[in-house]
XYZ file of C-alpha atoms in Angstrom:
88
model
C 51.119 67.515 -41.758
C 50.257 64.018 -43.603
C 47.108 63.478 -45.624
C 45.233 62.118 -43.085
C 46.017 64.542 -40.391
C 45.543 67.521 -42.782
C 42.028 66.312 -43.797
C 40.971 65.764 -39.957
C 42.019 69.268 -39.121
C 40.275 70.738 -41.912
C 36.594 69.791 -40.049
C 37.653 70.873 -36.893
C 37.235 75.304 -36.997
C 37.539 77.842 -39.520
C 41.224 78.045 -38.285
C 41.562 74.367 -38.788
C 40.574 74.426 -42.441
C 42.719 77.451 -43.088
C 45.783 75.561 -41.099
C 44.907 72.886 -43.491
C 45.253 74.856 -46.714
C 48.020 76.643 -45.643
C 50.062 73.880 -44.353
C 48.975 70.654 -44.693
C 48.986 68.478 -47.927
C 46.603 70.037 -50.105
C 46.944 67.640 -52.743
C 46.717 64.578 -50.888
C 43.712 65.745 -48.672
C 42.119 67.888 -51.387
C 39.063 65.764 -51.139
C 38.552 66.413 -47.361
C 39.809 70.237 -47.711
C 37.162 70.833 -50.065
C 34.161 69.053 -48.305
C 35.155 71.029 -44.988
C 35.177 74.089 -46.971
C 31.566 73.499 -48.153
C 30.466 72.503 -44.787
C 31.611 75.566 -43.320
C 30.442 77.914 -45.862
C 26.996 75.980 -46.232
C 26.878 76.631 -41.927
C 26.722 80.463 -42.802
C 23.049 80.148 -43.161
C 22.044 78.832 -39.944
C 22.030 82.421 -39.102
C 18.615 82.721 -40.793
C 15.926 83.049 -38.659
C 13.318 79.676 -38.171
C 15.691 77.195 -40.009
C 19.168 78.136 -38.776
C 18.825 75.925 -35.867
C 17.767 72.988 -37.845
C 20.362 74.048 -40.676
C 23.139 74.272 -38.210
C 22.563 71.097 -36.602
C 22.781 69.473 -40.134
C 25.889 71.065 -41.163
C 27.080 69.676 -37.509
C 26.326 66.605 -38.227
C 27.840 66.796 -41.751
C 31.190 67.923 -40.696
C 31.107 64.916 -37.773
C 30.586 62.557 -40.431
C 33.488 63.641 -42.916
C 35.878 63.908 -39.850
C 35.012 60.098 -38.828
C 35.685 59.566 -42.735
C 39.096 61.522 -42.571
C 39.640 59.533 -39.315
C 39.034 56.296 -41.232
C 40.632 57.663 -44.324
C 37.752 57.060 -46.613
C 36.497 59.634 -49.292
C 32.846 59.395 -48.805
C 30.892 62.304 -49.813
C 28.527 64.080 -46.908
C 24.459 63.856 -47.715
C 23.207 66.952 -49.871
C 26.393 69.071 -49.732
C 28.873 66.288 -50.580
C 28.524 66.695 -54.521
C 29.751 70.640 -54.660
C 33.210 71.069 -55.837
C 34.779 74.489 -54.624
C 38.246 73.399 -55.082
C 40.099 72.023 -58.588
């Protein structure tokens, strides 16, 4: 997969993230893979009672924003979560 496709696939599901990491252009799409990983890990907090629904919606919106950024071939950080770097 090329860089753009890898970035888009990473935001779709957990499976897409794994496919992007294992089969995609990891160096070219490192920014989007990192963003997607942070969003999906933060999305696990949506199981917390009371605030989980709002946090889950926020993570979904961040994933959509990241996917649109990958489609436009831009490297724009998502709000709040974009500054977190898990991959080097």
